[in-house]
Amino acid sequence: MSQSLIGSNKFDLDTPVLCIDLDLMQSNIQKMSEHILSRGKTWRPHEKCHKTPAIALAQIEAGALGVTCAKVSEAEVMAAAGVKDILIANMIVGKTKWERVVSLCRHANPIIACDHYAQIEPLAMMCDAAGVTCRMMPEVNIGLNRVGSRPGQDTVDLAMAIDKLDGVELAGIMGYEGHLLQVQDQEEKKEKIEEAMRTLVGCKAAIEAKGIPCEIVSAGGTGSFQITSDCEGITELQAGGGIFADPMYVNKCNLTGYDYSLSVLATVVSRPEKGRMVLDCGRKTMHPDFQLPLVKAWPDAKVTSLSAEHCAVDLGPESQDLKIGDKIELIPGYTDFTSILHENFYGFRNDRLEVVWPIQGRGKIQ
C-alpha cells in the first residue's frame, strides 16, 4: 500500500509520517565521506540512526567500507542486503548468538567487539569447528566507563589471546569517546578527545610491540568525528548520525556544516487557544528526551511537551493563524530513537514521494 503512494505530494499524505529529504541526506552523506576520506581515514558508519540497508548501501556508494551496528540481528539484516564488512560494536555473549555469528561468517566478513577472554574463547572454538574465521576487536575503555578493557596490559593480553586462538583473528582495536560529545568548550573538547585518542593509539603500539599486527584503530561518534578524524593514528570513523544531522548533535555536540534531513509530517488537530496548537504526534512518533523537536518553517513556534499521542506547540505572531487540519513538519530532536518507532522512511525530492524504505532493522535487538 505504501509503495502505491509513490509520486504523491508530501502534504497529501496521512499523518504522522517519517520523511527524508533525499537531496539533503545525500549531501550530508557526501560531506561526511569527503571529510573522513580526505584525512586518510576509512568510514564505517553506525547504522543505528537508520537501520535500513538502502541507506547503508548509499553510504557505501559514497565511500564507506561497510557499517557498524550493535546487534547480531542488525548485522544479519545488513548481510542479507549485500553489506559484507560489518563491525558489531558490542559484546556478543551466549551460545545462540555465537552460533549466529558463525553463520554470519559464511555470508559476510564481520568483526566482533570484545573486552574479556570469556567472550572470545567459546566463539573461537565454535568458529574453528565450523571451519570459519571471525575477526575480533578489543574495545578499550578510553573514559566512557561503560564497557572496554583497561588500556595497557589488559588490552595487550586480550590481543595476544585472540592471536593465539584458532577460529578468530585480531582485526584491530576500538574506543568510543562518547563521554566527550557534549563538552561545550570546543578547545577543551578537542584537547580531551586528542588525549583519549592518544591512549587508544598507545594500545595499538603496545600490541604491535609484541609482534602482533593491529591494523584498525576505530573510534568517532557523530558528535566528535569532526575532531577525531584529525587525530593521528586513528584509521576509521564510526560516525553515522550526521546523515540526518538532528538538533541534538547540532545544538549539544556542535556538529557544524550539515543540514536537518529528517522530519515528521504532522497535522494540527486542536487549537485550544490563540497561542497554542496540538499535533497528532507524540512520544510514540518522536523521542523528545534529549532534545525537543523543532518546528520546520515556523521559527516562532516552539514545541513545549509531548505525551503519548499529542504534541503541544506554543505559537508566535507568524504561526498563530495555523488552523485545524493544516499539516506542518517537525525536526525530531534525536533521530536514533525516533526512526525505530516507525515502519518506513518516506523519501522525498522537492516534496514528491520518490521512495519508501522499510526500516528493516527495526526491532532487531538480539
Coordinates of C-alpha atoms in Angstrom, one line a residue:
M1 CA 0.0 0.0 0.0
S2 CA 2.8 2.5 0.9
Q3 CA 4.6 1.9 -2.4
S4 CA 1.4 2.8 -4.3
L5 CA 1.8 6.3 -2.9
I6 CA 4.9 7.0 -5.0
G7 CA 4.6 10.3 -6.8
S8 CA 2.3 11.8 -4.2
N9 CA 2.8 15.3 -2.8
K10 CA 4.2 15.1 0.8
F11 CA 1.3 17.2 2.2
D12 CA -1.3 14.9 0.7
L13 CA -0.2 12.0 2.9
D14 CA -1.9 10.9 6.1
T15 CA 0.0 11.7 9.2
P16 CA 2.2 11.3 11.2
V17 CA 4.8 10.1 8.7
L18 CA 8.6 10.0 8.9
C19 CA 10.1 11.9 6.0
I20 CA 13.6 12.1 4.5
D21 CA 14.7 15.0 2.3
L22 CA 16.7 12.9 -0.2
D23 CA 18.8 15.7 -1.5
L24 CA 19.8 16.9 1.9
M25 CA 20.5 13.4 3.2
Q26 CA 22.7 12.6 0.1
S27 CA 24.5 15.9 0.6
N28 CA 25.2 15.0 4.2
I29 CA 26.4 11.6 3.2
Q30 CA 28.8 13.1 0.7
K31 CA 30.1 15.7 3.2
M32 CA 30.8 13.0 5.8
S33 CA 32.5 10.7 3.4
E34 CA 34.7 13.5 1.9
H35 CA 35.5 14.9 5.4
I36 CA 36.7 11.5 6.6
L37 CA 38.4 10.1 3.5
S38 CA 40.2 13.4 2.8
R39 CA 42.0 12.8 6.1
G40 CA 43.2 9.4 5.1
K41 CA 40.7 7.5 7.3
T42 CA 38.1 5.0 6.3
W43 CA 34.4 5.4 7.1
R44 CA 32.4 2.6 8.8
P45 CA 29.2 4.5 9.7
H46 CA 27.0 3.2 12.5
E47 CA 23.5 2.3 11.2
K48 CA 21.7 2.9 14.4
C49 CA 20.1 6.1 13.1
H50 CA 18.5 4.4 10.1
K51 CA 18.7 0.6 10.4
T52 CA 18.0 0.5 6.7
P53 CA 20.0 -1.4 4.1
A54 CA 19.1 1.0 1.3
I55 CA 20.7 3.9 3.2
A56 CA 23.8 1.8 4.2
L57 CA 24.3 1.0 0.5
A58 CA 24.1 4.7 -0.3
Q59 CA 26.8 5.4 2.2
I60 CA 29.0 2.6 0.7
E61 CA 28.4 4.0 -2.7
A62 CA 29.7 7.4 -1.4
G63 CA 32.9 5.8 0.0
A64 CA 32.1 3.9 3.2
L65 CA 33.7 0.5 3.5
G66 CA 30.8 -1.1 5.4
V67 CA 28.7 -0.5 8.5
T68 CA 28.8 -0.5 12.3
C69 CA 25.9 -2.0 14.2
A70 CA 25.2 -3.1 17.8
K71 CA 23.4 -6.4 17.5
V72 CA 23.9 -9.7 15.6
S73 CA 20.3 -9.4 14.2
E74 CA 21.1 -6.0 12.7
A75 CA 24.3 -7.4 11.1
E76 CA 22.1 -10.2 9.6
V77 CA 19.8 -7.7 8.0
M78 CA 22.8 -5.8 6.5
A79 CA 24.5 -9.0 5.3
A80 CA 21.2 -10.2 3.6
A81 CA 21.2 -6.9 1.7
G82 CA 24.8 -7.4 0.5
V83 CA 26.7 -5.4 3.0
K84 CA 29.8 -7.6 3.8
D85 CA 32.2 -5.6 6.0
I86 CA 30.3 -5.3 9.3
L87 CA 31.6 -4.3 12.8
I88 CA 29.3 -5.4 15.7
A89 CA 30.5 -2.8 18.2
N90 CA 29.1 -4.6 21.2
M91 CA 29.8 -7.6 23.5
I92 CA 28.4 -10.8 22.0
V93 CA 27.7 -13.4 24.6
G94 CA 25.8 -16.8 24.6
K95 CA 25.7 -20.0 22.6
T96 CA 22.8 -18.9 20.4
K97 CA 24.4 -15.6 19.4
W98 CA 27.8 -17.2 18.8
E99 CA 26.2 -19.8 16.5
R100 CA 24.6 -16.9 14.6
V101 CA 28.0 -15.2 14.3
V102 CA 29.4 -18.5 12.9
S103 CA 26.7 -18.5 10.3
L104 CA 27.2 -14.8 9.6
C105 CA 30.9 -15.5 8.8
R106 CA 29.8 -17.7 5.9
H107 CA 27.9 -14.8 4.3
A108 CA 29.8 -11.7 5.3
N109 CA 33.0 -10.6 7.0
P110 CA 32.1 -9.4 10.4
I111 CA 34.2 -8.0 13.2
I112 CA 33.1 -8.7 16.8
A113 CA 34.0 -6.4 19.6
C114 CA 35.1 -7.9 22.9
D115 CA 36.6 -6.9 26.3
H116 CA 37.1 -10.2 28.1
Y117 CA 38.5 -13.6 27.3
A118 CA 35.2 -15.2 28.2
Q119 CA 33.7 -13.6 25.1
I120 CA 36.5 -14.8 22.8
E121 CA 37.3 -18.4 23.6
P122 CA 33.9 -20.0 23.1
L123 CA 33.4 -18.2 19.8
A124 CA 36.8 -19.2 18.7
M125 CA 36.1 -22.9 19.4
M126 CA 32.8 -22.8 17.5
C127 CA 34.3 -20.9 14.5
D128 CA 37.2 -23.4 14.4
A129 CA 34.9 -26.4 14.5
A130 CA 32.8 -24.9 11.6
G131 CA 35.9 -24.1 9.5
V132 CA 35.4 -20.3 9.5
T133 CA 37.5 -17.5 11.0
C134 CA 35.9 -14.5 12.7
R135 CA 37.7 -11.1 13.1
M136 CA 37.7 -9.7 16.6
M137 CA 38.4 -6.2 18.0
P138 CA 39.0 -5.4 21.7
E139 CA 37.2 -2.3 22.8
V140 CA 39.4 -0.2 25.1
N141 CA 37.8 1.9 27.8
I142 CA 39.2 5.4 27.0
G143 CA 37.0 7.2 29.5
L144 CA 33.3 6.4 28.8
N145 CA 33.4 3.8 31.6
R146 CA 30.7 1.6 30.0
V147 CA 32.5 -1.4 28.6
G148 CA 36.0 -2.0 27.5
S149 CA 39.3 -3.4 28.7
R150 CA 41.7 -1.2 30.6
P151 CA 44.3 0.5 28.4
G152 CA 47.7 -1.1 28.7
Q153 CA 48.4 -4.7 29.7
D154 CA 44.8 -5.8 29.9
T155 CA 44.2 -4.8 26.3
V156 CA 47.5 -6.3 25.2
D157 CA 46.6 -9.6 26.9
L158 CA 43.3 -9.7 25.0
A159 CA 45.0 -9.1 21.7
M160 CA 47.6 -11.9 22.5
A161 CA 44.8 -14.3 23.4
I162 CA 43.0 -13.6 20.1
D163 CA 46.2 -14.1 18.2
K164 CA 46.9 -17.5 19.8
L165 CA 43.4 -19.0 19.2
D166 CA 42.3 -20.8 16.1
G167 CA 39.0 -19.6 14.6
V168 CA 39.5 -15.9 15.4
E169 CA 41.9 -13.3 14.3
L170 CA 42.7 -9.8 15.5
A171 CA 41.4 -7.0 13.3
G172 CA 42.4 -4.1 15.5
I173 CA 41.1 -2.1 18.4
M174 CA 38.3 0.4 19.0
G175 CA 37.3 3.0 21.5
Y176 CA 34.5 5.4 21.9
E177 CA 34.8 9.0 23.2
G178 CA 31.1 9.2 23.9
H179 CA 31.7 10.9 27.3
L180 CA 33.1 13.9 25.5
L181 CA 30.5 14.6 22.8
Q182 CA 28.7 17.4 24.8
V183 CA 31.7 19.2 26.2
Q184 CA 30.8 22.8 25.3
D185 CA 34.1 24.5 25.4
Q186 CA 35.4 23.5 22.0
E187 CA 39.1 23.8 22.8
E188 CA 38.6 21.7 25.9
K189 CA 36.7 19.2 23.9
K190 CA 39.5 19.0 21.3
E191 CA 42.2 18.5 24.0
K192 CA 40.2 15.8 25.8
I193 CA 39.4 13.9 22.6
E194 CA 43.0 14.1 21.5
E195 CA 44.1 12.7 24.9
A196 CA 41.6 9.8 24.6
M197 CA 42.8 9.0 21.1
R198 CA 46.5 9.0 22.2
T199 CA 45.5 6.4 24.8
L200 CA 43.8 4.3 22.2
V201 CA 46.7 4.6 19.7
G202 CA 49.1 3.8 22.5
C203 CA 47.4 0.4 22.9
K204 CA 47.9 -0.3 19.2
A205 CA 51.7 0.4 19.7
A206 CA 51.8 -1.9 22.7
I207 CA 50.1 -4.7 20.8
E208 CA 52.4 -4.3 17.8
A209 CA 55.4 -4.3 20.1
K210 CA 54.5 -7.9 20.8
G211 CA 54.8 -8.7 17.1
I212 CA 51.0 -8.8 16.6
P213 CA 49.6 -6.8 13.6
C214 CA 46.9 -4.3 14.7
E215 CA 45.6 -2.8 11.5
I216 CA 42.4 -1.0 12.6
V217 CA 42.1 1.7 15.2
S218 CA 38.4 2.6 15.2
A219 CA 36.6 5.5 17.0
G220 CA 34.5 8.5 16.5
G221 CA 30.8 9.3 17.0
T222 CA 28.7 11.9 15.2
G223 CA 29.2 14.4 18.0
S224 CA 33.0 14.1 17.8
F225 CA 34.2 12.9 14.4
Q226 CA 35.0 16.4 13.2
I227 CA 37.7 16.4 15.8
T228 CA 38.6 12.7 16.0
S229 CA 39.1 12.4 12.2
D230 CA 42.1 14.7 12.6
C231 CA 43.7 12.6 15.3
E232 CA 46.9 10.8 14.3
G233 CA 46.8 7.0 14.4
I234 CA 43.1 6.7 14.1
T235 CA 42.3 4.6 11.0
E236 CA 38.5 4.6 10.8
L237 CA 35.5 6.5 12.0
Q238 CA 32.1 5.0 13.1
A239 CA 30.1 8.3 13.0
G240 CA 26.8 7.8 11.2
G241 CA 24.1 10.1 12.5
G242 CA 25.4 13.1 10.6
I243 CA 23.4 12.0 7.6
F244 CA 20.3 13.3 9.4
A245 CA 22.1 15.9 11.5
D246 CA 19.5 16.1 14.2
P247 CA 19.2 19.1 16.6
M248 CA 20.7 17.1 19.5
Y249 CA 24.0 16.7 17.5
V250 CA 23.9 20.3 16.2
N251 CA 22.9 22.1 19.4
K252 CA 24.5 19.9 22.1
C253 CA 27.5 18.4 20.3
N254 CA 28.4 21.3 18.0
L255 CA 28.1 19.4 14.7
T256 CA 28.6 22.0 12.0
G257 CA 28.1 22.2 8.3
Y258 CA 25.2 19.6 8.0
D259 CA 21.5 20.1 7.3
Y260 CA 18.5 18.6 9.0
S261 CA 17.3 16.0 6.5
L262 CA 14.7 14.0 8.6
S263 CA 11.3 15.3 9.5
V264 CA 7.9 14.2 10.8
L265 CA 4.9 15.4 8.9
A266 CA 2.0 16.1 11.4
T267 CA -1.5 17.5 11.4
V268 CA -2.9 20.2 13.6
V269 CA -5.8 18.5 15.4
S270 CA -6.6 21.1 18.1
R271 CA -6.3 24.8 18.7
P272 CA -7.2 25.2 22.4
E273 CA -6.3 28.9 22.4
K274 CA -4.8 31.5 20.1
G275 CA -1.2 31.0 21.2
R276 CA -1.2 27.2 21.3
M277 CA -1.9 24.2 19.0
V278 CA -1.8 20.4 19.4
L279 CA -0.5 18.0 16.7
D280 CA -1.2 14.3 16.1
C281 CA 2.2 13.1 17.1
G282 CA 3.7 12.3 20.4
R283 CA 6.2 10.1 22.1
K284 CA 5.1 7.2 20.0
T285 CA 6.2 9.1 17.0
M286 CA 9.3 11.0 18.2
H287 CA 11.8 10.7 21.0
P288 CA 11.8 14.0 23.0
D289 CA 14.1 13.5 26.0
F290 CA 17.5 14.6 24.7
Q291 CA 16.2 17.5 22.6
L292 CA 12.6 18.6 21.9
P293 CA 11.6 18.7 18.2
L294 CA 11.9 21.9 16.2
V295 CA 9.0 23.3 14.1
K296 CA 10.2 23.5 10.5
A297 CA 9.2 26.6 8.5
W298 CA 7.7 28.3 11.6
P299 CA 10.6 29.7 13.7
D300 CA 8.3 31.4 16.2
A301 CA 6.5 28.1 17.0
K302 CA 8.0 26.1 19.9
V303 CA 7.3 22.6 21.0
T304 CA 6.6 22.6 24.7
S305 CA 5.7 19.0 25.5
L306 CA 4.9 15.5 24.1
S307 CA 2.5 13.0 25.6
A308 CA 1.8 9.6 24.1
E309 CA -0.1 10.8 21.0
H310 CA -0.1 14.6 21.3
C311 CA 2.5 17.3 20.7
A312 CA 1.8 20.7 22.3
V313 CA 3.2 23.8 20.5
D314 CA 3.3 27.4 21.6
L315 CA 2.7 29.8 18.7
G316 CA 4.1 33.3 18.0
P317 CA 2.7 36.1 15.8
E318 CA 3.7 34.4 12.5
S319 CA 2.3 30.9 13.3
Q320 CA -0.8 31.7 15.3
D321 CA -3.0 31.6 12.3
L322 CA -2.4 27.9 11.7
K323 CA -5.7 26.1 11.8
I324 CA -7.1 22.6 12.5
G325 CA -6.3 20.4 9.5
D326 CA -3.1 22.2 8.5
K327 CA 0.0 20.0 8.1
I328 CA 3.4 21.0 9.2
E329 CA 6.8 19.4 9.7
L330 CA 8.8 18.8 12.8
I331 CA 12.5 18.1 13.0
P332 CA 13.0 15.3 15.5
G333 CA 15.4 16.2 18.3
Y334 CA 17.1 12.8 18.3
T335 CA 16.8 10.6 15.2
D336 CA 18.3 7.4 16.6
F337 CA 15.4 6.9 19.0
T338 CA 12.8 8.2 16.5
S339 CA 13.4 6.1 13.5
I340 CA 12.9 2.9 15.5
L341 CA 9.3 4.0 16.2
H342 CA 8.4 3.8 12.5
E343 CA 8.0 1.0 10.0
N344 CA 9.1 3.0 6.9
F345 CA 11.1 6.0 5.8
Y346 CA 9.3 8.1 3.1
G347 CA 11.9 9.7 0.8
F348 CA 11.0 13.0 -0.9
R349 CA 12.6 15.1 -3.6
N350 CA 11.0 18.6 -3.9
D351 CA 8.1 17.3 -1.8
R352 CA 7.3 14.5 -4.2
L353 CA 7.4 11.0 -2.8
E354 CA 10.2 9.1 -4.6
V355 CA 10.9 6.0 -2.4
V356 CA 9.5 4.1 0.6
W357 CA 12.2 2.2 2.5
P358 CA 11.1 -0.3 5.2
I359 CA 13.2 0.1 8.3
Q360 CA 14.3 -3.5 8.3
G361 CA 16.5 -3.3 11.3
R362 CA 13.6 -2.0 13.5
G363 CA 13.1 -4.3 16.5
K364 CA 16.3 -6.2 15.9
I365 CA 17.6 -6.2 19.5
Q366 CA 19.1 -9.7 19.9

